Coordinates of C-alpha atoms and ligand atoms in Angstrom, one line a residue:
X36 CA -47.2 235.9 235.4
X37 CA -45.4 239.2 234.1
X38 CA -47.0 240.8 231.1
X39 CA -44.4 241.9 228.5
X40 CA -43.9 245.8 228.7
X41 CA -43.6 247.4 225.9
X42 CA -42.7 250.6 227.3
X43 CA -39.6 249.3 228.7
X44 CA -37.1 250.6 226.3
X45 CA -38.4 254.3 227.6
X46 CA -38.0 253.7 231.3
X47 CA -35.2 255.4 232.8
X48 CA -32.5 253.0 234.6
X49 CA -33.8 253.1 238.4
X50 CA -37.7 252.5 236.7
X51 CA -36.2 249.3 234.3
X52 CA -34.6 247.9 237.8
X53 CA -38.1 247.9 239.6
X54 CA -39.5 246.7 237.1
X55 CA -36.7 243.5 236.9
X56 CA -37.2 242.9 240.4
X57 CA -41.2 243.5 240.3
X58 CA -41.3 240.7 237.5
X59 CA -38.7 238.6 237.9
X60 CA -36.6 236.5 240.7
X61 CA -34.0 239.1 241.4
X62 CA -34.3 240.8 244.8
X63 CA -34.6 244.4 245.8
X64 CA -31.4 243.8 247.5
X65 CA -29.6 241.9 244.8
X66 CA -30.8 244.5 242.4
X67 CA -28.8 247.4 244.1
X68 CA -25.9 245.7 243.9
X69 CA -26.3 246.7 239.9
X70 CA -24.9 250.4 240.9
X71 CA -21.9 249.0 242.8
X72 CA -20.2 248.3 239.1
X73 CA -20.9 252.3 238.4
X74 CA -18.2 253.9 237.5
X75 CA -16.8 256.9 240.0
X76 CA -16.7 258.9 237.3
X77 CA -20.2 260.7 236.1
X78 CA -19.0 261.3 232.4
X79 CA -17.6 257.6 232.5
X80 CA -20.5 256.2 234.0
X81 CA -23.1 258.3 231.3
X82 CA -20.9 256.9 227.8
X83 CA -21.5 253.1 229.4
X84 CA -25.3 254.2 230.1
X85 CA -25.7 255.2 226.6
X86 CA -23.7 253.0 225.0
X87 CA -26.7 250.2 224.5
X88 CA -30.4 250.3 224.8
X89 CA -32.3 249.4 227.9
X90 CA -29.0 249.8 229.9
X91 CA -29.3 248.3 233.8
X92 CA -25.7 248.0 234.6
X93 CA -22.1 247.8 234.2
X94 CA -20.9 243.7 233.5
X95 CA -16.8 243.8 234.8
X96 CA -14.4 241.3 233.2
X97 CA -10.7 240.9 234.1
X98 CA -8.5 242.5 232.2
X99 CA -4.8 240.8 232.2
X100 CA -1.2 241.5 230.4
X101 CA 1.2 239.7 227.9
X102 CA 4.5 241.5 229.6
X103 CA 6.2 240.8 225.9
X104 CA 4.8 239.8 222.4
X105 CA 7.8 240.4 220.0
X106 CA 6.3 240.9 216.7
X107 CA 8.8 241.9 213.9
X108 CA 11.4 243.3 216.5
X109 CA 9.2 245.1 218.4
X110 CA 8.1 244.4 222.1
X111 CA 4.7 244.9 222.9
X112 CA 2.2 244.4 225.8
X113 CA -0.8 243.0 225.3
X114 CA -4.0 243.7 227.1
X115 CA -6.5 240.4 227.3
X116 CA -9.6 240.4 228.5
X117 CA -11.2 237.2 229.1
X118 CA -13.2 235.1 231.7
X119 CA -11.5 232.1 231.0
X120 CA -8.8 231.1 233.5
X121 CA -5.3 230.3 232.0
X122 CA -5.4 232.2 228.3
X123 CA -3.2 235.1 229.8
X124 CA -0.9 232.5 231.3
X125 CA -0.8 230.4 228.4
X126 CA -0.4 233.2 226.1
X127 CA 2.4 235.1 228.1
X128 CA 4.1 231.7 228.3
X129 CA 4.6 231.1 224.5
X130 CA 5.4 234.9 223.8
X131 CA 8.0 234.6 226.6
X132 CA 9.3 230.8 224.9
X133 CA 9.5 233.0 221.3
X134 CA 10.6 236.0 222.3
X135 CA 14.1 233.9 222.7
X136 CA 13.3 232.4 219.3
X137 CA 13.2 235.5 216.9
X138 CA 10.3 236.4 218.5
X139 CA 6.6 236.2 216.1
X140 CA 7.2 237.7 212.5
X141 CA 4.0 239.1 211.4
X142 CA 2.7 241.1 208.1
X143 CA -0.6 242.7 206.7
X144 CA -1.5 240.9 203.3
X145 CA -4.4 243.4 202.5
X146 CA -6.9 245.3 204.2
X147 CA -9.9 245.5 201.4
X148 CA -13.6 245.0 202.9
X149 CA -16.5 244.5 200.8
X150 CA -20.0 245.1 201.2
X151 CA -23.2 244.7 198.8
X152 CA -26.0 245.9 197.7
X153 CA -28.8 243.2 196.6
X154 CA -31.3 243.4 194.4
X155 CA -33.5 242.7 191.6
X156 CA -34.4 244.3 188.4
X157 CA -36.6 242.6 185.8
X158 CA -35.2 244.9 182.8
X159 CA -33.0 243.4 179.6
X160 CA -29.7 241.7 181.3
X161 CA -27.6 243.0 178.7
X162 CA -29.3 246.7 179.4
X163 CA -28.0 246.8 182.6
X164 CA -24.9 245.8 182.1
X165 CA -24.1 247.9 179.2
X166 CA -25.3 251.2 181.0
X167 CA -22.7 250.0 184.3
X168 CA -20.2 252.3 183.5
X169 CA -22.2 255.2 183.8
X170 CA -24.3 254.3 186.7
X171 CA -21.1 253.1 188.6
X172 CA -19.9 257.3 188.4
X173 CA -23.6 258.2 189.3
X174 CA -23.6 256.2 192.3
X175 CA -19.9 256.7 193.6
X176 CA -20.9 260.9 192.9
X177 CA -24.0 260.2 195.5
X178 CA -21.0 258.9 198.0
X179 CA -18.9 262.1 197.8
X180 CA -20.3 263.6 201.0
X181 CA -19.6 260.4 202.9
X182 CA -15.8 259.7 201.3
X183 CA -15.1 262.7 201.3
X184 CA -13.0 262.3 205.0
X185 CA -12.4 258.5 204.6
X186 CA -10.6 259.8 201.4
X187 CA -8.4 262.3 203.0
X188 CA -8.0 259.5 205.5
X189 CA -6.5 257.2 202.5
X190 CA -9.1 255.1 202.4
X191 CA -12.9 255.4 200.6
X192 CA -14.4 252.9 197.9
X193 CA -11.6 251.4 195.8
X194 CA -14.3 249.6 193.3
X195 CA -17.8 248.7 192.3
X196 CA -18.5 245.6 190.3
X197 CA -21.8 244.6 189.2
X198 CA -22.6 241.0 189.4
X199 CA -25.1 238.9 187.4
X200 CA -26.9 236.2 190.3
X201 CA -30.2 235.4 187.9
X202 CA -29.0 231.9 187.8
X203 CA -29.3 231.6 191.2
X204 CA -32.8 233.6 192.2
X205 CA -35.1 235.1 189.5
X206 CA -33.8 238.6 188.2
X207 CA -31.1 238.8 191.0
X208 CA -28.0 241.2 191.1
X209 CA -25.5 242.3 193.1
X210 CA -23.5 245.5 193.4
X211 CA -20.6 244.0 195.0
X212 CA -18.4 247.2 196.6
X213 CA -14.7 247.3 198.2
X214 CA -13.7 249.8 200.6
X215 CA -10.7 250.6 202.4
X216 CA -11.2 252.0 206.1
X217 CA -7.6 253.0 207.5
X218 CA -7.7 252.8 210.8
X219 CA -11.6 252.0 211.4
X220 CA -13.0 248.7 211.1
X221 CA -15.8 250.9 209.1
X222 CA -19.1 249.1 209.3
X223 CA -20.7 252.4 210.0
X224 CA -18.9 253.5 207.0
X225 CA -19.2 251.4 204.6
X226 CA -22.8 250.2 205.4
X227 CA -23.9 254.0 205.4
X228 CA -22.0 254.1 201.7
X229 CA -24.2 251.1 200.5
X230 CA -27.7 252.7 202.1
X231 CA -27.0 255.7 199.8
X232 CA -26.2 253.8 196.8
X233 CA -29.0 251.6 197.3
X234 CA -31.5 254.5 197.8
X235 CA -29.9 256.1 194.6
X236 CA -29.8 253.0 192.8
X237 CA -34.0 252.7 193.2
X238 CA -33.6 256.3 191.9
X239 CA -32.3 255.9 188.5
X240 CA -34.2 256.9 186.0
X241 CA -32.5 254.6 183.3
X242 CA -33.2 251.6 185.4
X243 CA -36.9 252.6 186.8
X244 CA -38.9 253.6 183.7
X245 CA -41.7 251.7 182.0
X246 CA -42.3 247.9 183.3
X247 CA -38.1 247.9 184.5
X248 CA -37.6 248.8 187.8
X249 CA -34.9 248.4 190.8
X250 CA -36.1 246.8 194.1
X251 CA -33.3 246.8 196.6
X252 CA -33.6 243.8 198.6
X253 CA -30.9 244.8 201.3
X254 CA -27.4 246.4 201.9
X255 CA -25.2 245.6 203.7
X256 CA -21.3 245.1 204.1
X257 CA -20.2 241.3 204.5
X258 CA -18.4 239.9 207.6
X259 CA -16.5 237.2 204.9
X260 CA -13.1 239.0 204.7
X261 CA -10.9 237.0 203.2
X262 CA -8.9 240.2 201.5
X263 CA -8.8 241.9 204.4
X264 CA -5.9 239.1 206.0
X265 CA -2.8 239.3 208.0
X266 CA -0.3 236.3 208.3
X267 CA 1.9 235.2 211.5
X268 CA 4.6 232.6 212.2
X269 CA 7.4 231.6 214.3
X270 CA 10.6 229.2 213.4
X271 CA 13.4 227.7 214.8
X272 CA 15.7 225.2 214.7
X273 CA 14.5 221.7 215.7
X274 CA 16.4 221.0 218.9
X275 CA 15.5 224.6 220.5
X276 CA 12.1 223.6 221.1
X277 CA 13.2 221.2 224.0
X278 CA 13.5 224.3 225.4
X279 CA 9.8 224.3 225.9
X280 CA 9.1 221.5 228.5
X281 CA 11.0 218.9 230.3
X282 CA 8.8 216.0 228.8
X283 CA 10.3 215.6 225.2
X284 CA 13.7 216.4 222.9
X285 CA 13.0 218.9 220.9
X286 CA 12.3 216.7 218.0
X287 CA 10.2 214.6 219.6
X288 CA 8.7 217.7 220.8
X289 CA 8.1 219.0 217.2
X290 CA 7.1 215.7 215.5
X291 CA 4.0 215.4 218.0
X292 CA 3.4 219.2 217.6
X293 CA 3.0 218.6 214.0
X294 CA 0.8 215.5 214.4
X295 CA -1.7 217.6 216.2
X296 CA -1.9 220.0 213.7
X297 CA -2.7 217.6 210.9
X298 CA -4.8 216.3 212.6
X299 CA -6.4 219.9 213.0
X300 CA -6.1 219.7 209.0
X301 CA -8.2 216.4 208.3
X302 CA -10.7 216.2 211.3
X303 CA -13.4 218.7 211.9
X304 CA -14.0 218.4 215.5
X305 CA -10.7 219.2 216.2
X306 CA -10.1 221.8 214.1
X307 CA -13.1 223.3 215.5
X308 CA -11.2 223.2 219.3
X309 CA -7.9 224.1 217.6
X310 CA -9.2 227.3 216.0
X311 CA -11.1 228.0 219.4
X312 CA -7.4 228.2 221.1
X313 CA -6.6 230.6 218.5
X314 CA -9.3 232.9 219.2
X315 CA -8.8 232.9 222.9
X316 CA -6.0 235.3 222.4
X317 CA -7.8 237.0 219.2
X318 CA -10.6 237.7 220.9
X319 CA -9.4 238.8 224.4
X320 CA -7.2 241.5 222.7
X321 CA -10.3 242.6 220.7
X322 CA -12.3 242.5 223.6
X323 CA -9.7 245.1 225.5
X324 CA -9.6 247.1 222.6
X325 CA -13.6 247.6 221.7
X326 CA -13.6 245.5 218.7
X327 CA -16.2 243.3 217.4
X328 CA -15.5 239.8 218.0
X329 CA -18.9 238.7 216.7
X330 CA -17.5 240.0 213.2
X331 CA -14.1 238.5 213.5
X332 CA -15.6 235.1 214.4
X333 CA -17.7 234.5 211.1
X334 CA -14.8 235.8 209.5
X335 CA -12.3 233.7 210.8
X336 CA -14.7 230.6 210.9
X337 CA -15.7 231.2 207.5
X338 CA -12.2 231.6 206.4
X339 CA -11.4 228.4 207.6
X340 CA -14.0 226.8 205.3
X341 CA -12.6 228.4 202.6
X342 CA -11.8 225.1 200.8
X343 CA -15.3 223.4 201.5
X344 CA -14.0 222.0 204.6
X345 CA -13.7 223.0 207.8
X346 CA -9.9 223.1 208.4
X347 CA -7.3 224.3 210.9
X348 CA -6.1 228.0 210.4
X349 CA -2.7 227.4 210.5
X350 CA -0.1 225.6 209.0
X351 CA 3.1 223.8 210.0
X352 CA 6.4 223.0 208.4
X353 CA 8.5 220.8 209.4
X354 CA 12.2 219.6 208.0
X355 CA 14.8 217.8 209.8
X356 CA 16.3 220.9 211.3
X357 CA 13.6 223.5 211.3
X358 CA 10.5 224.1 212.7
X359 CA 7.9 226.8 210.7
X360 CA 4.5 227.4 211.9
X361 CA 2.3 230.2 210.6
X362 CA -1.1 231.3 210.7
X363 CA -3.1 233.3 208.2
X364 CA -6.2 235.3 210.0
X365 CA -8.8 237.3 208.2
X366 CA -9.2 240.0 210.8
X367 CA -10.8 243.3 210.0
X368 CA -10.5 245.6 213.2
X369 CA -9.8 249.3 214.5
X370 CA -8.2 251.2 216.7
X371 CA -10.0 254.6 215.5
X372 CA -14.1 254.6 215.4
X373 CA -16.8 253.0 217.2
X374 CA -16.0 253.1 221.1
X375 CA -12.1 253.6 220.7
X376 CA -12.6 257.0 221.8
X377 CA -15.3 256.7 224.4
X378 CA -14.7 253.6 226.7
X379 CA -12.4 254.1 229.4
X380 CA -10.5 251.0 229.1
X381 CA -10.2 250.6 225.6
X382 CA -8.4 253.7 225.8
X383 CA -6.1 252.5 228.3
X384 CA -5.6 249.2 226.3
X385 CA -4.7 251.4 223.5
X386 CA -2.2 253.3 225.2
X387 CA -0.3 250.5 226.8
X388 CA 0.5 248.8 223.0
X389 CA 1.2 252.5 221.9
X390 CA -1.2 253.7 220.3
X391 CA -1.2 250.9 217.3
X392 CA -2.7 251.9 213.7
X393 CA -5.1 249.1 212.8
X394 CA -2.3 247.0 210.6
X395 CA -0.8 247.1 213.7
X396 CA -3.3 245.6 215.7
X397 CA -3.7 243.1 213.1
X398 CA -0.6 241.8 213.7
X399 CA -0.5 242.3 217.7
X400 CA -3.8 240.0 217.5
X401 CA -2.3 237.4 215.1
X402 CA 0.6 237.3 217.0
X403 CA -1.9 236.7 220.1
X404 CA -3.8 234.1 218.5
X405 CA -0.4 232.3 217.8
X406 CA 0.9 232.3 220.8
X407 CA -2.3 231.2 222.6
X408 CA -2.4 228.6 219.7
X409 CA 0.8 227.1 220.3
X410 CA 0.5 227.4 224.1
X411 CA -2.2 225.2 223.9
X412 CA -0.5 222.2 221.6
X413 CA 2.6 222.6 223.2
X414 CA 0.6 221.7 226.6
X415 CA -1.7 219.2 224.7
X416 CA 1.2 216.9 223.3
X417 CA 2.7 217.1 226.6
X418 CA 1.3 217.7 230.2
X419 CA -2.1 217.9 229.6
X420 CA -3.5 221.4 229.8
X421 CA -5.7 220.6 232.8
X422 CA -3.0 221.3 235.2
X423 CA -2.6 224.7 234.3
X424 CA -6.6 225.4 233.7
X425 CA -6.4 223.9 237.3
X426 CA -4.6 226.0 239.0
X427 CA -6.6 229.1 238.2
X428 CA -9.5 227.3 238.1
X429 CA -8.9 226.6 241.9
X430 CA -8.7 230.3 242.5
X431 CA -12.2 230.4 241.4
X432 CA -14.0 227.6 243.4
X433 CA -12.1 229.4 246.2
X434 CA -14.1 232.2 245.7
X435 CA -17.2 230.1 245.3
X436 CA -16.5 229.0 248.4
X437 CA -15.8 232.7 249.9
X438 CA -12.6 230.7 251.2
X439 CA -10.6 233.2 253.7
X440 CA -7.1 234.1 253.6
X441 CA -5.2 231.3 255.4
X442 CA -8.3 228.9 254.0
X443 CA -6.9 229.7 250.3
X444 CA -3.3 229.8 251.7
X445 CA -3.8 226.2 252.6
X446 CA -5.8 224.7 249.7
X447 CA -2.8 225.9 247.0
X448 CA 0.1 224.5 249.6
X449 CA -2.6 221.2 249.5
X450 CA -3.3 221.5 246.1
X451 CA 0.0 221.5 244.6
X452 CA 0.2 218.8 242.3
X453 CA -3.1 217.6 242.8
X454 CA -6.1 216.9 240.5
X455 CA -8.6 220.1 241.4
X456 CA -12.2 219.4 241.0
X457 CA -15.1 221.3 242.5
X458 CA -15.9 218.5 244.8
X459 CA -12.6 218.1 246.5
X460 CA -11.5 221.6 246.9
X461 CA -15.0 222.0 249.0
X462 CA -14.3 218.7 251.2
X463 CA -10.9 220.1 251.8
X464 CA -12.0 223.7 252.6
X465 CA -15.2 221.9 254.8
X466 CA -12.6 219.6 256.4
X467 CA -10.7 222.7 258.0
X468 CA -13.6 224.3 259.1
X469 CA -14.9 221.6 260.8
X470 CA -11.4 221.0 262.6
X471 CA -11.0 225.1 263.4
Ligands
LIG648 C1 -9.2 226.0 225.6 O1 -9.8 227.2 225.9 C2 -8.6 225.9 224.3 C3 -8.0 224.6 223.9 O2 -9.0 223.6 223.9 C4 -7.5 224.7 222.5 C5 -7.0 223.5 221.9 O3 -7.5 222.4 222.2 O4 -6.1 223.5 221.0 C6 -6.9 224.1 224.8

C-alpha cells in the first residue's frame, strides 16, 4: 500500500512520474507516453509546466470552428473546445440557419461584479453605521495602489455599501463592494482589493478600541453575477422556420419549439438539461479562450434560480406571425488577464474572433449558447438528436476499436442511417475481420 508523500508538491516532473508509476497502476511505459503531449516549443512547454501545481503533463482536447456566428451584423468565428461529439456541428448548424434570419442580435446589459468582505463586530450598530462614510474613504485610500491601473483602465471600485446581517448571525456585517474590470474577468483584482480592505478594516482604530473590535471572517468576490448580464435573441417570421428541417411547417415547427421551452419554464429536470445545451456552446468558447467555466456555471445556474425556482434561461415569444427567442446570461469573462497572454491557444482563439474586448466576448458566448440552445430543441422536437450524436459518436468507437482506413470507410457507408451503439459497430468491424 503506497504511503501518502508529502513531499510531492516539491518533486520535479520526471521525480512525480516515478513516483505515479512506483505507487500506482500506471506503467513505466504508459507513463512516457505523458511527454508525447509536450509541446515542441520549450517556452510553450515551460508556461503549461507552471501553470498548476504538481504538473505531470499536458491533457489535449479538440479544438473546433463555428465558420459564421452573425451577432449584430458582424460575422465571427468561433473557436469551441469540447469533448463532446456533435456541439460544434449543432452549433455551426443553427448559426448557419440564422445567419439567413437576421442573424443573433446581442447586447451587454451591465458589467458590475461584486465581492465582500465578512465580518463581525460586537460594537453599537448605530456606531458603525454612523462613522461609514468616513471609513468607506479610509478603506477605498488603502486601494489606491491596486486601482490605480484598473482606473486608468476605466474600471476600479464603483461603490462600497455596508450591510447590516445581525439578524441573521450574531454581530454579522458585510462590506458588500462593486467593481468594474474592463476587459479582465478580475478575480485577482478584485479579491486582492477586498484582502486589503479587510486587513485595513481590522486596523481601524475607531472600530478596534476598548471591548469593540473587527474580526474579518473572509473576503472574497462572489461568483452570483446577476449585474454583470448580457442578453441574446433571434426572430423571424413564423413560416421561415420550415426552413429548418423537412419534418414540420414552420408553424408547427415553432408551436412544438415553444412547448419545449415551457416546459423548460415549469419543470426542473428539464430545465436542468435545457440550460446544460446552453452551456455546451458557453462553455466550449470559454474553454478556447482561458476563461473560467467553473465561475460562469454558478453564475449561470444560480441565475436561473433567481425567482426561487430553478427555471430555463431563456425565453420565447410567440405570435401568429413571429417567432422571438432570447436568452439573458450572467457571464463575467476576459479576454485580457489570467492566461490570455500566456497559453498558446487561447491566443490563437483570440486572434481568429479578432481580438474581442470582453463585452464582446459576452456576446460571441451568448450568441454560442443560443445557437447550441436552439440546435438542440430544434433536433429534439424533431429527429431526435441521437442521430446526429451518432454519427460522431461512431467516429469514436472507431477509434476504440483502432478501426483502419477502409474498416472505418465501410462502417460509415454501413452505418448510414443506422442506430450506432457500441455493440454493433464492434460486431460489424469483428465481422470483416473475420471475413479478410
Ligand atoms: C446534450 O449535450 C445537450 C442536450 O441534452 C440539451 C437539451 O436537451 O436541450 C441535447
Amino acid at each position: 500500500m503506497a504511503t501518502y508523500n508529502t513531499g510531492f508538491s516539491k518533486f520535479d516532473r520526471s521525480q512525480r512520474i516515478k513516483y505515479i508509476t512506483d505507487n500506482g497502476s500506471l506503467t513505466t511505459e504508459e507513463a512516457t507516453g505523458l511527454y508525447s503531449y509536450d509541446a515542441g516549443e520549450p517556452l510553450v512547454q515551460q508556461v503549461f509546466g507552471e501553470m498548476i501545481e504538481n504538473y505531470i503533463g499536458n491533457f489535449p482536447l479538440p479544438m473546433g470552428i463555428l465558420p459564421q456566428l452573425l451577432i449584430n451584423g458582424e460575422r465571427f468565428m468561433v473557436p469551441f473546445v469540447t469533448e463532446e461529439s456533435s456541439v460544434v456541428a449543432a452549433a455551426a448548424k443553427a448559426a448557419k440557419f440564422w445567419a439567413t434570419r437576421g442573424g443573433f442580435r446581442a447586447e451587454v446589459v451591465s458589467m458590475t461584479k461584486k465581492g465582500q468582505v465578512h465580518f463581525t463586530w460586537n460594537g453599537a450598530p448605530h456606531l458603525i453605521q454612523a462613522l461609514f462614510p468616513n471609513i468607506q474613504l479610509k478603506l477605498l485610500q488603502e486601494t489606491e495602489a491596486l486601482t490605480k491601473q484598473m482606473n486608468q483602465r476605466g474600471g476600479g471600485i464603483t461603490a462600497i455599501q455596508l450591510l447590516d446581517k445581525r439578524a441573521e448571525l450574531t454581530d454579522y456585517y458585510q462590506l458588500d463592494l462593486s467593481f468594474e474590470t474592463a476587459d479582465a474577468m478580475g478575480a485577482n483584482f478584485i479579491n486582492s482589493c477586498l484582502e486589503t480592505i479587510a486587513a485595513a478594516l481590522q486596523k481601524l482604530p475607531e472600530l478596534n478600541s476598548g471591548e469593540s473590535k473587527v474580526e474579518v471572517i473572509m473576503a472574497i468576490l462572489s461568483n452570483y453575477t446577476p449585474d454583470c448580464t448580457v442578453k441574446c435573441k433571434v426572430e423571424c417570421p413564423v413560416e421561415e422556420l420550415s426552413g429548418w428541417g423537412k419534418e414540420l411547417t414552420g408553424q408547427a415547427f415553432a408551436t412544438k419549439f415553444k412547448q419545449a421551452v415551457d416546459i423548460a419554464n415549469l419543470d426542473i429536470p428539464r430545465a436542468v438539461t435545457h440550460n446544460k445545451g446552453i452551456m455546451n456552446g458557453v462553455d466550449a468558447l470559454l474553454l478556447a479562450t482561458g476563461n473560467d467555466c467553473r465561475a460562469t456555471a454558478a453564475a449561470v445556474h444560480s441565475y436561473a434560480a433567481r425567482s426561487g425556482t430553478y427555471k430555463s434561461l431563456s425565453t420565447i415569444q410567440l405570435t401568429e406571425n413571429m417567432f422571438r427567442y432570447e436568452i439573458t446570461l450572467p457571464l463575467s469573462v476576459g479576454t485580457a488577464g489570467g492566461i490570455t497572454r500566456i497559453h498558446p491557444m487561447v491566443k490563437k482563439a483570440l486572434t481568429v474572433m479578432n481580438n474581442p474586448d470582453a463585452r464582446q466576448l459576452m456576446m460571441i458566448a451568448a450568441a454560442s449558447g443560443m445557437a447550441s440552445n436552439f440546435s438542440a430543441i430544434a433536433s429534439l422536437v424533431t429527429t431526435g438528436i441521437q442521430r446526429g450524436h451518432m454519427r460522431m459518436h461512431l467516429s469514436n468507437v472507431l477509434n476504440q476499436l483502432q478501426a483502419d482506413l477502409p474498416e472505418r470507410e465501410k462502417a460509415q457507408h454501413h452505418f448510414r442511417g443506422k442506430t450506432v451503439t457500441y455493440s454493433a459497430v464492434e460486431a460489424y468491424i469483428n465481422e470483416i475481420r473475420r471475413t479478410l
